[in-house]
CSV table of C-alpha atoms and ligand atoms in Angstrom, one decimal:
chain,number,residue,atom,x,y,z
A,1,MET,CA,62.4,82.1,102.2
A,2,PRO,CA,65.4,84.0,100.7
A,3,PHE,CA,65.4,85.0,97.0
A,4,SER,CA,68.0,82.2,96.4
A,5,ARG,CA,65.2,79.7,97.1
A,6,VAL,CA,62.5,81.2,94.9
A,7,ILE,CA,61.5,78.9,92.1
A,8,GLY,CA,62.0,80.4,88.6
A,9,HIS,CA,61.3,84.1,87.8
A,10,GLU,CA,65.0,84.8,87.6
A,11,ASN,CA,64.7,88.2,85.9
A,12,ILE,CA,62.2,89.5,88.4
A,13,VAL,CA,64.3,88.3,91.3
A,14,ALA,CA,67.4,89.9,89.9
A,15,LEU,CA,65.5,93.2,89.4
A,16,LEU,CA,64.2,93.2,92.9
A,17,LYS,CA,67.6,92.4,94.4
A,18,ARG,CA,69.2,95.2,92.5
A,19,ALA,CA,66.5,97.6,93.8
A,20,LEU,CA,67.1,96.4,97.3
A,21,LYS,CA,70.8,96.8,97.0
A,22,ALA,CA,70.4,100.4,95.7
A,23,ASP,CA,67.7,101.1,98.2
A,24,ARG,CA,65.3,101.9,95.4
A,25,ILE,CA,62.3,99.7,96.2
A,26,ALA,CA,59.2,101.2,94.7
A,27,HIS,CA,56.4,102.0,97.2
A,28,ALA,CA,53.8,100.1,95.1
A,29,TYR,CA,54.2,97.0,92.9
A,30,LEU,CA,51.7,95.1,90.8
A,31,PHE,CA,52.6,91.5,90.3
A,32,HIS,CA,50.7,90.1,87.3
A,33,GLY,CA,50.8,86.4,86.3
A,34,THR,CA,49.0,83.1,86.0
A,35,GLU,CA,47.4,81.6,89.1
A,36,GLY,CA,49.8,79.7,91.3
A,37,CYS,CA,53.0,80.7,89.5
A,38,GLY,CA,54.6,81.9,92.7
A,39,MET,CA,53.8,85.7,92.8
A,40,LYS,CA,52.8,85.6,96.5
A,41,GLN,CA,56.0,83.8,97.4
A,42,VAL,CA,58.1,86.5,95.7
A,43,ALA,CA,56.0,89.2,97.4
A,44,LEU,CA,56.6,87.6,100.8
A,45,THR,CA,60.3,87.2,100.0
A,46,LEU,CA,60.6,90.9,99.1
A,47,ILE,CA,59.0,91.9,102.3
A,48,GLU,CA,61.2,89.5,104.3
A,49,ALA,CA,64.3,91.2,102.7
A,50,VAL,CA,63.0,94.7,103.4
A,51,PHE,CA,62.1,93.9,107.0
A,52,CYS,CA,65.3,91.9,107.6
A,53,GLY,CA,67.3,94.9,106.3
A,54,SER,CA,69.4,93.0,103.8
A,55,ASP,CA,69.3,92.6,100.0
A,56,ASP,CA,68.1,89.0,100.5
A,57,GLY,CA,66.1,88.0,103.6
A,58,CYS,CA,68.0,85.6,105.7
A,59,GLY,CA,64.9,83.4,106.0
A,60,THR,CA,65.9,82.3,109.6
A,61,CYS,CA,65.6,85.3,111.9
A,62,SER,CA,62.4,85.9,113.8
A,63,SER,CA,61.3,88.7,111.5
A,64,CYS,CA,61.7,86.5,108.4
A,65,ARG,CA,59.9,83.6,110.0
A,66,LYS,CA,57.0,85.8,111.0
A,67,VAL,CA,56.7,87.3,107.5
A,68,SER,CA,56.8,83.8,105.8
A,69,GLY,CA,54.1,82.6,108.3
A,70,GLN,CA,52.1,85.8,107.6
A,71,GLN,CA,52.2,86.6,111.3
A,72,HIS,CA,54.3,89.7,111.3
A,73,PRO,CA,52.5,92.6,113.0
A,74,ASP,CA,53.6,95.0,110.3
A,75,LEU,CA,52.5,92.8,107.4
A,76,HIS,CA,48.8,93.0,106.3
A,77,VAL,CA,47.5,90.6,103.8
A,78,LEU,CA,44.1,91.4,102.2
A,79,GLU,CA,42.1,89.0,100.1
A,80,PRO,CA,38.5,89.1,98.8
A,81,ASP,CA,35.8,88.7,101.4
A,82,GLY,CA,33.4,86.6,99.3
A,83,ALA,CA,33.5,87.7,95.7
A,84,PHE,CA,35.0,91.2,96.2
A,85,ILE,CA,37.5,93.2,98.2
A,86,LYS,CA,35.2,95.7,99.9
A,87,ILE,CA,35.6,99.3,101.0
A,88,ASP,CA,35.5,98.4,104.6
A,89,GLN,CA,38.5,96.1,104.1
A,90,ILE,CA,40.4,98.9,102.4
A,91,ARG,CA,39.5,101.4,105.2
A,92,GLY,CA,40.7,98.8,107.8
A,93,LEU,CA,43.9,98.5,105.9
A,94,GLN,CA,44.3,102.3,105.7
A,95,ARG,CA,43.9,102.5,109.5
A,96,GLU,CA,46.6,99.8,110.0
A,97,LEU,CA,49.0,101.5,107.6
A,98,ALA,CA,48.5,104.8,109.4
A,99,TYR,CA,50.1,103.4,112.6
A,100,ARG,CA,53.8,103.5,113.2
A,101,PRO,CA,55.3,100.1,112.5
A,102,PHE,CA,55.7,97.9,115.5
A,103,GLU,CA,58.8,95.9,114.7
A,104,ALA,CA,60.0,96.6,111.2
A,105,GLN,CA,61.2,99.8,109.7
A,106,LYS,CA,58.0,100.2,107.7
A,107,LYS,CA,54.7,98.6,107.1
A,108,ALA,CA,53.8,96.4,104.2
A,109,CYS,CA,50.7,95.0,102.7
A,110,ILE,CA,49.9,92.3,100.1
A,111,ILE,CA,46.5,92.6,98.3
A,112,GLU,CA,45.6,89.3,96.7
A,113,ARG,CA,43.3,89.1,93.7
A,114,ALA,CA,43.5,92.9,93.4
A,115,GLU,CA,41.2,92.8,90.4
A,116,ARG,CA,38.4,91.9,92.8
A,117,MET,CA,38.3,95.4,94.4
A,118,ASN,CA,34.8,96.7,93.8
A,119,PRO,CA,34.6,100.3,92.5
A,120,ALA,CA,34.2,101.9,95.9
A,121,ALA,CA,37.2,99.9,97.3
A,122,ALA,CA,39.3,100.7,94.3
A,123,ASN,CA,38.7,104.4,94.6
A,124,ALA,CA,39.4,104.3,98.3
A,125,PHE,CA,42.6,102.4,97.6
A,126,LEU,CA,43.7,105.0,95.0
A,127,LYS,CA,44.0,107.5,97.8
A,128,THR,CA,46.4,105.2,99.6
A,129,LEU,CA,48.5,105.0,96.4
A,130,GLU,CA,48.5,108.7,95.9
A,131,GLU,CA,49.4,109.5,99.5
A,132,PRO,CA,51.1,106.4,100.9
A,133,PRO,CA,51.0,106.5,104.7
A,134,GLY,CA,54.4,106.5,106.2
A,135,ASP,CA,56.8,104.6,104.0
A,136,ALA,CA,54.5,101.6,103.4
A,137,LEU,CA,55.3,99.0,100.8
A,138,LEU,CA,52.2,98.0,98.8
A,139,ILE,CA,52.2,94.8,96.7
A,140,LEU,CA,49.2,94.0,94.6
A,141,LEU,CA,48.8,90.5,93.1
A,142,THR,CA,46.6,89.8,90.1
A,143,THR,CA,45.9,87.2,87.5
A,144,HIS,CA,43.7,89.7,85.5
A,145,ALA,CA,45.4,93.1,85.3
A,146,GLU,CA,42.8,94.2,82.8
A,147,GLY,CA,40.3,94.2,85.7
A,148,ILE,CA,42.2,96.9,87.6
A,149,LEU,CA,41.6,100.6,87.3
A,150,PRO,CA,44.1,102.3,85.0
A,151,THR,CA,44.7,105.0,87.6
A,152,ILE,CA,45.8,102.2,90.0
A,153,LEU,CA,47.9,100.5,87.4
A,154,SER,CA,49.8,103.7,86.5
A,155,ARG,CA,50.8,104.2,90.1
A,156,CYS,CA,52.4,100.8,90.6
A,157,GLN,CA,55.6,99.4,89.2
A,158,GLN,CA,54.2,96.5,87.1
A,159,LEU,CA,56.1,93.2,87.0
A,160,ARG,CA,54.8,90.4,84.7
A,161,PHE,CA,55.4,86.9,85.9
A,162,ALA,CA,55.8,84.3,83.2
A,163,PRO,CA,54.3,80.8,83.7
A,164,LEU,CA,56.9,78.6,85.1
A,165,PRO,CA,58.7,76.4,82.5
A,166,LEU,CA,57.7,72.8,82.4
A,167,ASP,CA,61.2,71.6,83.3
A,168,THR,CA,61.3,73.9,86.4
A,169,ILE,CA,58.0,72.5,87.7
A,170,ALA,CA,59.0,68.9,87.0
A,171,THR,CA,62.3,69.3,88.7
A,172,GLN,CA,60.6,70.9,91.8
A,173,LEU,CA,58.1,68.0,91.9
A,174,GLN,CA,60.9,65.5,91.7
A,175,GLU,CA,62.8,67.2,94.5
A,176,SER,CA,59.8,66.8,96.7
A,177,GLY,CA,59.8,63.0,96.0
A,178,ILE,CA,57.5,62.6,93.0
A,179,ALA,CA,58.6,60.0,90.4
A,180,GLU,CA,59.9,61.5,87.1
A,181,GLU,CA,57.1,60.2,84.9
A,182,GLN,CA,54.4,61.6,87.1
A,183,ALA,CA,56.3,64.9,87.6
A,184,ARG,CA,56.5,65.4,83.9
A,185,VAL,CA,52.9,64.7,83.2
A,186,ALA,CA,51.7,66.9,86.1
A,187,ALA,CA,54.0,69.7,84.9
A,188,ALA,CA,52.7,69.4,81.4
A,189,LEU,CA,49.1,69.7,82.6
A,190,ALA,CA,49.6,72.5,85.1
A,191,GLY,CA,49.9,75.4,82.8
A,192,GLY,CA,53.0,76.9,84.4
A,193,SER,CA,51.7,76.7,87.9
A,194,ILE,CA,53.6,74.8,90.5
A,195,GLU,CA,50.6,75.0,92.8
A,196,GLN,CA,48.3,73.4,90.3
A,197,ALA,CA,50.8,70.7,89.5
A,198,ARG,CA,50.9,69.8,93.2
A,199,ASN,CA,47.1,69.8,93.5
A,200,LEU,CA,46.8,67.7,90.5
A,201,ILE,CA,49.3,65.1,91.7
A,202,SER,CA,47.3,64.6,94.9
A,203,SER,CA,43.9,64.4,93.1
A,204,ASP,CA,41.8,61.3,92.4
A,205,LEU,CA,41.8,62.1,88.8
A,206,PHE,CA,45.6,61.9,88.5
A,207,ALA,CA,45.7,58.7,90.6
A,208,SER,CA,43.3,56.9,88.2
A,209,ARG,CA,44.8,58.3,85.0
A,210,HIS,CA,45.9,55.0,83.7
A,211,THR,CA,42.5,53.2,84.2
A,212,LEU,CA,40.6,56.2,83.0
A,213,LEU,CA,42.6,56.5,79.7
A,214,GLU,CA,42.2,52.8,79.1
A,215,GLN,CA,38.5,53.0,79.7
A,216,VAL,CA,37.9,56.0,77.4
A,217,ALA,CA,40.1,54.4,74.8
A,218,SER,CA,37.7,51.4,74.9
A,219,LEU,CA,40.5,49.0,75.8
A,220,LYS,CA,38.6,47.9,78.8
A,221,GLU,CA,35.1,46.5,78.6
A,222,SER,CA,33.3,49.7,78.9
A,223,ASN,CA,29.7,50.4,78.6
A,224,ILE,CA,27.9,53.7,78.4
A,225,THR,CA,26.8,53.6,82.0
A,226,ALA,CA,30.4,53.1,83.2
A,227,LEU,CA,31.6,56.0,81.0
A,228,PHE,CA,28.9,58.3,82.3
A,229,ALA,CA,29.7,57.4,85.9
A,230,THR,CA,33.3,58.3,85.2
A,231,ALA,CA,32.3,61.6,83.5
A,232,GLU,CA,30.2,62.4,86.6
A,233,GLN,CA,33.0,61.6,89.0
A,234,TYR,CA,35.6,63.8,87.4
A,235,SER,CA,33.7,66.7,85.9
A,236,ALA,CA,31.8,68.0,88.8
A,237,ASP,CA,33.0,71.5,87.8
A,238,LYS,CA,34.7,73.4,85.0
A,239,ASP,CA,38.2,72.9,86.6
A,240,GLY,CA,37.7,69.2,86.9
A,241,ALA,CA,36.5,68.8,83.4
A,242,GLY,CA,39.3,71.1,82.2
A,243,TYR,CA,41.9,68.8,83.7
A,244,LEU,CA,40.2,65.8,82.3
A,245,ILE,CA,40.3,67.3,78.8
A,246,ALA,CA,43.9,68.4,79.2
A,247,MET,CA,44.9,64.9,80.3
A,248,LEU,CA,43.1,63.3,77.3
A,249,ARG,CA,44.7,65.8,74.9
A,250,LEU,CA,48.2,65.2,76.3
A,251,PHE,CA,47.7,61.4,76.0
A,252,TRP,CA,46.3,61.5,72.4
A,253,ARG,CA,49.1,63.9,71.4
A,254,ASP,CA,51.5,61.2,72.7
A,255,VAL,CA,49.7,58.6,70.6
A,256,LEU,CA,50.1,60.8,67.6
A,257,LEU,CA,53.9,61.1,68.3
A,258,VAL,CA,54.2,57.3,68.7
A,259,LYS,CA,52.3,56.8,65.4
A,260,SER,CA,54.8,59.2,63.8
A,261,GLY,CA,57.7,57.0,65.1
A,262,CYS,CA,58.7,59.3,68.0
A,263,LEU,CA,59.0,57.8,71.5
A,264,ALA,CA,59.9,61.1,73.2
A,265,ILE,CA,56.4,61.4,74.8
A,266,THR,CA,55.2,63.1,77.9
A,267,ASN,CA,53.2,60.2,79.4
A,268,LEU,CA,56.4,58.2,80.0
A,269,ASP,CA,54.6,55.7,82.3
A,270,LEU,CA,52.0,55.0,79.6
A,271,VAL,CA,54.2,54.0,76.6
A,272,PRO,CA,52.7,50.6,76.2
A,273,LEU,CA,49.1,52.0,76.2
A,274,ALA,CA,50.1,54.8,73.7
A,275,GLN,CA,51.7,52.1,71.5
A,276,LYS,CA,48.6,50.0,71.5
A,277,MET,CA,46.5,53.0,70.6
A,278,ALA,CA,48.9,53.9,67.8
A,279,GLU,CA,48.6,50.4,66.4
A,280,ARG,CA,44.9,50.3,66.6
A,281,TYR,CA,44.1,53.6,65.0
A,282,THR,CA,45.1,55.3,61.7
A,283,MET,CA,46.7,58.7,61.7
A,284,LYS,CA,43.4,60.1,60.5
A,285,GLN,CA,41.5,58.6,63.4
A,286,ILE,CA,44.0,59.9,65.9
A,287,MET,CA,43.7,63.4,64.4
A,288,GLU,CA,39.9,63.0,64.6
A,289,LYS,CA,40.1,62.2,68.3
A,290,LEU,CA,42.3,65.3,69.0
A,291,GLU,CA,39.7,67.3,67.1
A,292,PHE,CA,36.9,65.9,69.4
A,293,ILE,CA,39.1,66.9,72.4
A,294,ASN,CA,39.6,70.4,71.0
A,295,ARG,CA,35.9,70.8,70.4
A,296,ALA,CA,35.1,69.7,74.0
A,297,ASP,CA,37.6,72.3,75.2
A,298,GLN,CA,35.9,75.0,73.2
A,299,ALA,CA,32.5,73.9,74.5
A,300,LEU,CA,33.8,74.1,78.1
A,301,ASN,CA,35.1,77.6,77.4
A,302,ARG,CA,31.6,78.6,76.1
A,303,ASN,CA,30.3,77.4,79.5
A,304,VAL,CA,28.6,74.3,78.2
A,305,ASN,CA,27.8,72.0,81.2
A,306,PRO,CA,31.1,70.3,82.2
A,307,ARG,CA,29.5,66.9,82.8
A,308,LEU,CA,27.6,67.0,79.5
A,309,THR,CA,30.8,68.0,77.7
A,310,ALA,CA,32.7,65.1,79.3
A,311,GLU,CA,29.9,62.6,78.4
A,312,VAL,CA,29.8,63.6,74.8
A,313,LEU,CA,33.6,63.5,74.5
A,314,PHE,CA,33.9,60.1,76.2
A,315,MET,CA,31.3,58.7,73.7
A,316,GLU,CA,33.2,60.2,70.7
A,317,LEU,CA,36.6,58.9,71.9
A,318,ASN,CA,35.1,55.5,72.7
A,319,ASP,CA,33.9,55.1,69.1
A,320,TYR,CA,30.4,54.8,70.5
A,321,ARG,CA,28.7,56.5,67.7
A,322,ARG,CA,30.5,54.4,65.1
A,323,ARG,CA,29.6,51.2,66.8
A,324,SER,CA,26.0,52.0,67.5
A,325,SER,CA,25.5,53.1,63.9
A,326,HIS,CA,26.4,49.6,62.8
A,327,MET,CA,23.7,48.1,65.0
B,1,ZN,ZN1,65.9,87.7,108.4
């Protein structure tokens, strides 16, 4: 994919294109940013351009196609084997990089989740950085730069990728055929990651958003068993519970907006539900619900069991405590 088709990251793309034009590509880069923001795509695009011999890969020649399919004999992609990138993997990479390139002018490698190099692997890799074999182009990707040895960091040109803006993600989703309302909600929940937005849209949780919000808001005849079943279904792990909480927060923020007389809300497809909630609850009660949601989020970050966190939150949002105290 040529640079012209990369989503967002305009400054980084401009910087890399200038470097390509001036033939001043660094031998090692560290791309640092949030999960799924498109770092790997930019890495592949840079390699396409370098191999293709232009300041923007054409995206159509056999070399570009092999790079984008990660099947080019001169491109080596390394990712953790289990929890870590191990020394054997680095040694294997070093052997590959020592060969002359087969088709391109130089060899290239992408190391995904570079912070997962264990100490032995990191020290071995340091040697590659100090004495790069041939003219190899090394690109490290990480979401946690603080987990990388300072000696490695200092030998790479570091580029920080910002989370993608909500509008950019929403537009992309719409271009791939997603309705505007859904695109905006998924973009708002995705934390700057187009990948997460896409995963979310295809998830069960997203599909049942409407029903779930009604149930938790006690609009539907809900009993504690049904609520707990829902909690179990959607909070099998921390990620699931995280999305659930983010979804509830986004909705209740919208309710707060409606209550304050503003209709410019994110959940555009749920305006009637948000209006009903705004009529039913006082401003204070809505703020209280947002506070419950914040507390659940904090509990999740402290590694409280995701299912338990969701169950407690559902009860609080459903006014369960209040009702049972009247019994
Ligand atoms: Zn090409």
